[in-house]
PDB file of C-alpha atoms in Angstrom:
ATOM      1  CA  MET E   1      -0.017  -0.038  -0.097  1.00 96.00           C
ATOM      2  CA  LYS E   2       1.403   3.353  -1.034  1.00 98.00           C
ATOM      3  CA  LEU E   3       0.114   6.783   0.011  1.00 98.00           C
ATOM      4  CA  THR E   4       1.331   9.838  -1.922  1.00 98.00           C
ATOM      5  CA  TYR E   5       0.936  13.461  -0.848  1.00 98.00           C
ATOM      6  CA  PHE E   6       3.012  16.495  -0.256  1.00 97.00           C
ATOM      7  CA  ASN E   7       5.410  16.837   2.629  1.00 96.00           C
ATOM      8  CA  MET E   8       2.674  18.226   4.998  1.00 95.00           C
ATOM      9  CA  CYS E   9      -0.075  16.982   7.084  1.00 95.00           C
ATOM     10  CA  GLY E  10      -2.967  18.543   5.078  1.00 95.00           C
ATOM     11  CA  ARG E  11      -5.443  16.045   3.566  1.00 97.00           C
ATOM     12  CA  ALA E  12      -3.342  12.955   4.176  1.00 98.00           C
ATOM     13  CA  GLU E  13      -2.849  13.077   7.879  1.00 98.00           C
ATOM     14  CA  ILE E  14      -5.980  11.316   8.944  1.00 98.00           C
ATOM     15  CA  THR E  15      -5.031   8.401   6.704  1.00 98.00           C
ATOM     16  CA  ARG E  16      -1.452   8.262   7.792  1.00 98.00           C
ATOM     17  CA  MET E  17      -2.350   8.279  11.396  1.00 98.00           C
ATOM     18  CA  THR E  18      -5.238   5.749  10.987  1.00 98.00           C
ATOM     19  CA  LEU E  19      -2.869   3.274   9.267  1.00 98.00           C
ATOM     20  CA  ALA E  20      -0.233   3.850  11.941  1.00 98.00           C
ATOM     21  CA  ALA E  21      -2.802   3.246  14.675  1.00 98.00           C
ATOM     22  CA  GLY E  22      -3.848   0.006  13.112  1.00 97.00           C
ATOM     23  CA  GLY E  23      -0.351  -1.171  12.691  1.00 97.00           C
ATOM     24  CA  ILE E  24      -0.731  -1.254   8.869  1.00 98.00           C
ATOM     25  CA  ASP E  25       2.521  -1.140   6.839  1.00 96.00           C
ATOM     26  CA  PHE E  26       2.358   1.545   4.121  1.00 97.00           C
ATOM     27  CA  GLU E  27       4.780   3.608   1.976  1.00 97.00           C
ATOM     28  CA  ASP E  28       4.429   7.182   2.974  1.00 98.00           C
ATOM     29  CA  VAL E  29       5.551   9.090  -0.170  1.00 98.00           C
ATOM     30  CA  ARG E  30       5.958  12.747   0.247  1.00 97.00           C
ATOM     31  CA  ILE E  31       6.575  14.709  -2.985  1.00 97.00           C
ATOM     32  CA  LYS E  32       7.857  18.249  -3.516  1.00 95.00           C
ATOM     33  CA  MET E  33       5.436  20.914  -4.791  1.00 94.00           C
ATOM     34  CA  GLU E  34       7.587  21.259  -7.999  1.00 96.00           C
ATOM     35  CA  GLU E  35       7.102  17.610  -8.769  1.00 97.00           C
ATOM     36  CA  TRP E  36       3.394  17.837  -8.787  1.00 96.00           C
ATOM     37  CA  PRO E  37       2.819  19.357 -12.331  1.00 96.00           C
ATOM     38  CA  ALA E  38       4.486  16.361 -13.987  1.00 96.00           C
ATOM     39  CA  MET E  39       2.794  13.852 -11.737  1.00 96.00           C
ATOM     40  CA  LYS E  40      -0.782  15.280 -11.966  1.00 96.00           C
ATOM     41  CA  PRO E  41      -1.641  13.755 -15.423  1.00 95.00           C
ATOM     42  CA  THR E  42      -0.970  10.281 -14.000  1.00 93.00           C
ATOM     43  CA  VAL E  43      -3.350  10.708 -11.018  1.00 95.00           C
ATOM     44  CA  PRO E  44      -6.861   9.393 -11.932  1.00 91.00           C
ATOM     45  CA  LEU E  45      -8.907  12.243 -10.417  1.00 94.00           C
ATOM     46  CA  GLY E  46      -6.155  14.917 -10.591  1.00 94.00           C
ATOM     47  CA  PHE E  47      -5.747  15.425  -6.880  1.00 95.00           C
ATOM     48  CA  LEU E  48      -3.622  14.289  -4.012  1.00 97.00           C
ATOM     49  CA  PRO E  49      -3.602  12.325  -1.772  1.00 98.00           C
ATOM     50  CA  LEU E  50      -3.323   9.204  -3.923  1.00 98.00           C
ATOM     51  CA  LEU E  51      -3.597   5.755  -2.510  1.00 98.00           C
ATOM     52  CA  GLU E  52      -2.240   2.727  -4.497  1.00 97.00           C
ATOM     53  CA  VAL E  53      -3.302  -0.775  -3.592  1.00 97.00           C
ATOM     54  CA  ASP E  54      -2.400  -3.835  -5.616  1.00 96.00           C
ATOM     55  CA  GLY E  55      -1.740  -1.747  -8.686  1.00 93.00           C
ATOM     56  CA  GLN E  56      -4.949   0.272  -8.502  1.00 96.00           C
ATOM     57  CA  LYS E  57      -5.041   4.128  -7.839  1.00 96.00           C
ATOM     58  CA  PHE E  58      -7.534   5.891  -5.676  1.00 97.00           C
ATOM     59  CA  GLY E  59      -8.314   9.514  -4.777  1.00 96.00           C
ATOM     60  CA  GLN E  60     -10.371  11.678  -2.557  1.00 96.00           C
ATOM     61  CA  SER E  61      -8.969  12.098   1.022  1.00 97.00           C
ATOM     62  CA  LEU E  62     -12.020  10.972   3.005  1.00 97.00           C
ATOM     63  CA  SER E  63     -12.737   8.021   0.787  1.00 97.00           C
ATOM     64  CA  ILE E  64      -9.142   6.986   1.309  1.00 98.00           C
ATOM     65  CA  ALA E  65      -9.460   7.627   5.016  1.00 98.00           C
ATOM     66  CA  ARG E  66     -12.542   5.501   5.260  1.00 98.00           C
ATOM     67  CA  TYR E  67     -10.821   2.673   3.398  1.00 98.00           C
ATOM     68  CA  ALA E  68      -7.809   3.012   5.820  1.00 98.00           C
ATOM     69  CA  ALA E  69     -10.232   2.892   8.792  1.00 98.00           C
ATOM     70  CA  SER E  70     -11.667  -0.328   7.460  1.00 97.00           C
ATOM     71  CA  VAL E  71      -8.355  -1.955   6.863  1.00 98.00           C
ATOM     72  CA  ALA E  72      -7.107  -0.854  10.282  1.00 98.00           C
ATOM     73  CA  LYS E  73     -10.293  -2.030  11.966  1.00 97.00           C
ATOM     74  CA  LEU E  74     -10.947   1.621  13.123  1.00 98.00           C
ATOM     75  CA  ASN E  75     -14.213   2.249  11.387  1.00 97.00           C
ATOM     76  CA  GLY E  76     -17.685   1.252  12.900  1.00 94.00           C
ATOM     77  CA  SER E  77     -18.419  -2.409  13.943  1.00 93.00           C
ATOM     78  CA  ASN E  78     -21.638  -2.199  11.845  1.00 95.00           C
ATOM     79  CA  ASP E  79     -23.054  -0.112   9.120  1.00 96.00           C
ATOM     80  CA  LEU E  80     -24.935   2.235  11.461  1.00 96.00           C
ATOM     81  CA  GLU E  81     -21.809   2.852  13.588  1.00 95.00           C
ATOM     82  CA  SER E  82     -19.805   3.530  10.483  1.00 96.00           C
ATOM     83  CA  LEU E  83     -22.392   6.023   9.396  1.00 97.00           C
ATOM     84  CA  PHE E  84     -22.276   7.700  12.767  1.00 96.00           C
ATOM     85  CA  LEU E  85     -18.524   8.030  12.481  1.00 97.00           C
ATOM     86  CA  SER E  86     -18.656   9.181   8.912  1.00 97.00           C
ATOM     87  CA  GLN E  87     -20.886  12.187   9.804  1.00 97.00           C
ATOM     88  CA  LEU E  88     -18.473  13.116  12.731  1.00 97.00           C
ATOM     89  CA  VAL E  89     -15.404  12.890  10.299  1.00 98.00           C
ATOM     90  CA  GLU E  90     -17.165  15.088   7.725  1.00 97.00           C
ATOM     91  CA  THR E  91     -18.100  17.699  10.280  1.00 97.00           C
ATOM     92  CA  ILE E  92     -14.595  17.716  11.713  1.00 98.00           C
ATOM     93  CA  ASN E  93     -12.730  17.700   8.467  1.00 97.00           C
ATOM     94  CA  ASN E  94     -15.005  19.423   5.951  1.00 97.00           C
ATOM     95  CA  ASP E  95     -16.912  21.975   8.085  1.00 97.00           C
ATOM     96  CA  ILE E  96     -14.294  22.780  10.752  1.00 97.00           C
ATOM     97  CA  GLN E  97     -10.771  21.865   9.528  1.00 96.00           C
ATOM     98  CA  PHE E  98     -10.919  22.833   5.907  1.00 96.00           C
ATOM     99  CA  GLY E  99     -14.008  24.968   6.161  1.00 96.00           C
ATOM    100  CA  LYS E 100     -12.802  27.336   8.837  1.00 95.00           C
ATOM    101  CA  ILE E 101      -9.242  26.633  10.123  1.00 94.00           C
ATOM    102  CA  VAL E 102      -7.038  25.839   7.133  1.00 94.00           C
ATOM    103  CA  PRO E 103      -8.124  28.954   5.264  1.00 93.00           C
ATOM    104  CA  ILE E 104      -6.593  30.950   8.251  1.00 94.00           C
ATOM    105  CA  ALA E 105      -3.247  29.107   7.868  1.00 91.00           C
ATOM    106  CA  MET E 106      -3.285  29.592   4.155  1.00 90.00           C
ATOM    107  CA  ALA E 107      -3.876  33.378   4.531  1.00 91.00           C
ATOM    108  CA  LYS E 108      -0.978  33.591   7.048  1.00 82.00           C
ATOM    109  CA  MET E 109       1.584  31.221   5.640  1.00 77.00           C
ATOM    110  CA  MET E 110       0.936  31.149   1.869  1.00 72.00           C
ATOM    111  CA  GLN E 111      -0.575  34.442   1.068  1.00 76.00           C
ATOM    112  CA  LYS E 112       1.252  36.451   3.840  1.00 80.00           C
ATOM    113  CA  ASP E 113      -2.025  38.390   4.343  1.00 86.00           C
ATOM    114  CA  GLU E 114      -2.291  39.063   8.080  1.00 90.00           C
ATOM    115  CA  ALA E 115      -5.495  41.294   7.718  1.00 92.00           C
ATOM    116  CA  LYS E 116      -7.304  38.421   5.896  1.00 92.00           C
ATOM    117  CA  ALA E 117      -6.050  35.895   8.415  1.00 91.00           C
ATOM    118  CA  ALA E 118      -7.229  38.059  11.253  1.00 92.00           C
ATOM    119  CA  GLN E 119     -10.672  38.320   9.556  1.00 94.00           C
ATOM    120  CA  LEU E 120     -10.911  34.607   9.056  1.00 94.00           C
ATOM    121  CA  ALA E 121      -9.796  33.908  12.600  1.00 93.00           C
ATOM    122  CA  GLY E 122     -12.540  36.151  13.851  1.00 94.00           C
ATOM    123  CA  GLU E 123     -15.119  34.264  11.787  1.00 94.00           C
ATOM    124  CA  ALA E 124     -13.731  30.930  13.029  1.00 95.00           C
ATOM    125  CA  ARG E 125     -14.144  31.979  16.685  1.00 95.00           C
ATOM    126  CA  GLU E 126     -17.727  32.833  15.995  1.00 95.00           C
ATOM    127  CA  LYS E 127     -18.739  29.781  13.796  1.00 96.00           C
ATOM    128  CA  VAL E 128     -16.541  26.893  15.124  1.00 96.00           C
ATOM    129  CA  PRO E 129     -17.793  26.741  18.637  1.00 96.00           C
ATOM    130  CA  PRO E 130     -21.388  25.716  17.690  1.00 96.00           C
ATOM    131  CA  LEU E 131     -20.050  22.882  15.529  1.00 97.00           C
ATOM    132  CA  LEU E 132     -17.716  21.697  18.265  1.00 97.00           C
ATOM    133  CA  GLU E 133     -20.576  21.915  20.876  1.00 96.00           C
ATOM    134  CA  ALA E 134     -22.647  19.755  18.477  1.00 96.00           C
ATOM    135  CA  LEU E 135     -19.847  17.254  18.405  1.00 96.00           C
ATOM    136  CA  GLU E 136     -19.526  17.390  22.207  1.00 95.00           C
ATOM    137  CA  LYS E 137     -23.321  16.388  22.541  1.00 94.00           C
ATOM    138  CA  GLN E 138     -22.559  13.214  20.451  1.00 92.00           C
ATOM    139  CA  VAL E 139     -20.222  11.898  23.148  1.00 91.00           C
ATOM    140  CA  GLN E 140     -22.272   9.624  25.375  1.00 78.00           C
ATOM    141  CA  GLY E 141     -21.521   9.835  29.115  1.00 79.00           C
ATOM    142  CA  ASN E 142     -17.869   9.673  29.980  1.00 78.00           C
ATOM    143  CA  LYS E 143     -16.766   7.577  27.069  1.00 87.00           C
ATOM    144  CA  THR E 144     -12.981   7.490  26.173  1.00 92.00           C
ATOM    145  CA  PHE E 145     -13.593   7.944  22.523  1.00 95.00           C
ATOM    146  CA  LEU E 146     -16.236   9.378  20.103  1.00 94.00           C
ATOM    147  CA  SER E 147     -17.746   5.995  19.458  1.00 89.00           C
ATOM    148  CA  GLY E 148     -17.475   4.737  23.022  1.00 89.00           C
ATOM    149  CA  ASP E 149     -14.518   2.765  24.351  1.00 89.00           C
ATOM    150  CA  ARG E 150     -12.945   1.899  21.066  1.00 94.00           C
ATOM    151  CA  LEU E 151     -10.616   4.166  19.046  1.00 97.00           C
ATOM    152  CA  SER E 152     -11.817   5.123  15.631  1.00 98.00           C
ATOM    153  CA  TYR E 153     -10.691   7.249  12.749  1.00 98.00           C
ATOM    154  CA  ALA E 154     -13.163   9.951  13.902  1.00 98.00           C
ATOM    155  CA  ASP E 155     -10.959  10.482  17.075  1.00 98.00           C
ATOM    156  CA  ILE E 156      -7.906  10.747  14.743  1.00 98.00           C
ATOM    157  CA  ALA E 157      -9.626  13.388  12.597  1.00 98.00           C
ATOM    158  CA  LEU E 158     -10.317  15.306  15.929  1.00 98.00           C
ATOM    159  CA  VAL E 159      -6.576  15.164  16.821  1.00 98.00           C
ATOM    160  CA  VAL E 160      -5.589  16.353  13.342  1.00 97.00           C
ATOM    161  CA  MET E 161      -7.975  19.272  13.611  1.00 97.00           C
ATOM    162  CA  ASN E 162      -6.616  20.121  17.081  1.00 96.00           C
ATOM    163  CA  ASP E 163      -3.129  20.143  15.707  1.00 96.00           C
ATOM    164  CA  SER E 164      -4.274  22.853  13.279  1.00 95.00           C
ATOM    165  CA  LEU E 165      -5.734  24.808  16.195  1.00 95.00           C
ATOM    166  CA  LYS E 166      -2.337  24.516  18.029  1.00 94.00           C
ATOM    167  CA  MET E 167      -0.460  25.869  15.090  1.00 91.00           C
ATOM    168  CA  LEU E 168      -2.731  28.968  15.076  1.00 92.00           C
ATOM    169  CA  GLY E 169      -2.880  29.415  18.751  1.00 92.00           C
ATOM    170  CA  MET E 170      -6.563  28.712  18.901  1.00 94.00           C
ATOM    171  CA  THR E 171      -6.841  25.679  21.069  1.00 94.00           C
ATOM    172  CA  GLU E 172      -9.121  27.488  23.414  1.00 96.00           C
ATOM    173  CA  LEU E 173     -12.021  26.678  21.014  1.00 96.00           C
ATOM    174  CA  LEU E 174     -11.600  22.937  21.718  1.00 96.00           C
ATOM    175  CA  GLU E 175     -10.657  23.387  25.355  1.00 95.00           C
ATOM    176  CA  ALA E 176     -14.282  24.832  25.847  1.00 96.00           C
ATOM    177  CA  CYS E 177     -15.440  21.278  25.161  1.00 96.00           C
ATOM    178  CA  PRO E 178     -14.142  19.069  28.039  1.00 95.00           C
ATOM    179  CA  LYS E 179     -15.221  15.735  26.569  1.00 96.00           C
ATOM    180  CA  LEU E 180     -13.566  16.428  23.167  1.00 97.00           C
ATOM    181  CA  THR E 181     -10.478  17.629  24.898  1.00 97.00           C
ATOM    182  CA  ALA E 182     -10.332  14.357  26.876  1.00 96.00           C
ATOM    183  CA  ILE E 183     -10.850  12.364  23.694  1.00 97.00           C
ATOM    184  CA  VAL E 184      -7.956  14.146  22.028  1.00 97.00           C
ATOM    185  CA  LYS E 185      -5.565  13.384  24.986  1.00 97.00           C
ATOM    186  CA  ALA E 186      -6.697   9.776  25.117  1.00 97.00           C
ATOM    187  CA  THR E 187      -6.184   9.342  21.329  1.00 98.00           C
ATOM    188  CA  ARG E 188      -2.699  10.876  21.417  1.00 97.00           C
ATOM    189  CA  ASP E 189      -1.843   8.544  24.244  1.00 97.00           C
ATOM    190  CA  VAL E 190      -2.581   5.339  22.165  1.00 97.00           C
ATOM    191  CA  PRO E 191       0.878   3.679  21.940  1.00 97.00           C
ATOM    192  CA  ARG E 192       1.106   3.423  18.149  1.00 97.00           C
ATOM    193  CA  LEU E 193      -0.215   7.016  17.722  1.00 97.00           C
ATOM    194  CA  LYS E 194       2.192   8.325  20.248  1.00 96.00           C
ATOM    195  CA  GLU E 195       5.040   6.632  18.377  1.00 97.00           C
ATOM    196  CA  TYR E 196       3.928   7.998  15.093  1.00 97.00           C
ATOM    197  CA  ILE E 197       3.399  11.515  16.425  1.00 96.00           C
ATOM    198  CA  ASN E 198       6.925  11.469  17.972  1.00 95.00           C
ATOM    199  CA  THR E 199       8.603  10.192  14.879  1.00 95.00           C
ATOM    200  CA  ARG E 200       6.735  11.878  11.989  1.00 95.00           C
ATOM    201  CA  PRO E 201       8.460  14.443   9.773  1.00 93.00           C
ATOM    202  CA  GLN E 202       8.186  17.998  11.261  1.00 91.00           C
ATOM    203  CA  THR E 203       6.574  20.160   8.455  1.00 90.00           C
ATOM    204  CA  ALA E 204       5.127  23.618   8.234  1.00 86.00           C
ATOM    205  CA  ASP E 205       1.807  22.450   9.379  1.00 87.00           C
ATOM    206  CA  THR E 206       2.971  20.067  12.203  1.00 87.00           C
ATOM    207  CA  PRO E 207       2.858  21.468  15.702  1.00 84.00           C
ATOM    208  CA  PRO E 208       5.891  20.938  17.974  1.00 78.00           C
ATOM    209  CA  ILE E 209       5.834  17.592  19.923  1.00 71.00           C
TER     210      ILE E 209
END
């Protein structure tokens, strides 16, 4: 199994961490930005990340993440639980991470536009809390993870999102939700994930250990 993406967390980190947590061997290929134009015509859907399994190529980050979760036994134990986790992952990844947080980082780091970054951060501080509160309500009782007592790729998606908040100095948004905060800590303490986090390449969007 080979996963190809740029040398950053971005849209590949949920899959990388999920495979690591499941003890699944995979080739973690990280290309340079300047290599992408020549590679793009060979990628079926024209986007990274790209997953290659038994000679077949697959795209779309969340589709790849769900497959990784299934292989790593970190998806639901039945169809309904898988659906439950999928809705959480899409909320975390699409609505919060790439909908509200990543645009701030792009404005700061790529566009060097501090005014735009400040505007987007203000909007995030207004719009992200209700989404996190909705996720907090999905946690039943004092469960260790989002789906109960078993780690899933939804917990990993939450860690990836929190890493982005760390990079932007906005962790207070998640800290306002004690159940989610506890889940992030429990997930990061899973031995295989702790090892991965401590040894993964340090990139522009990776928070300090």
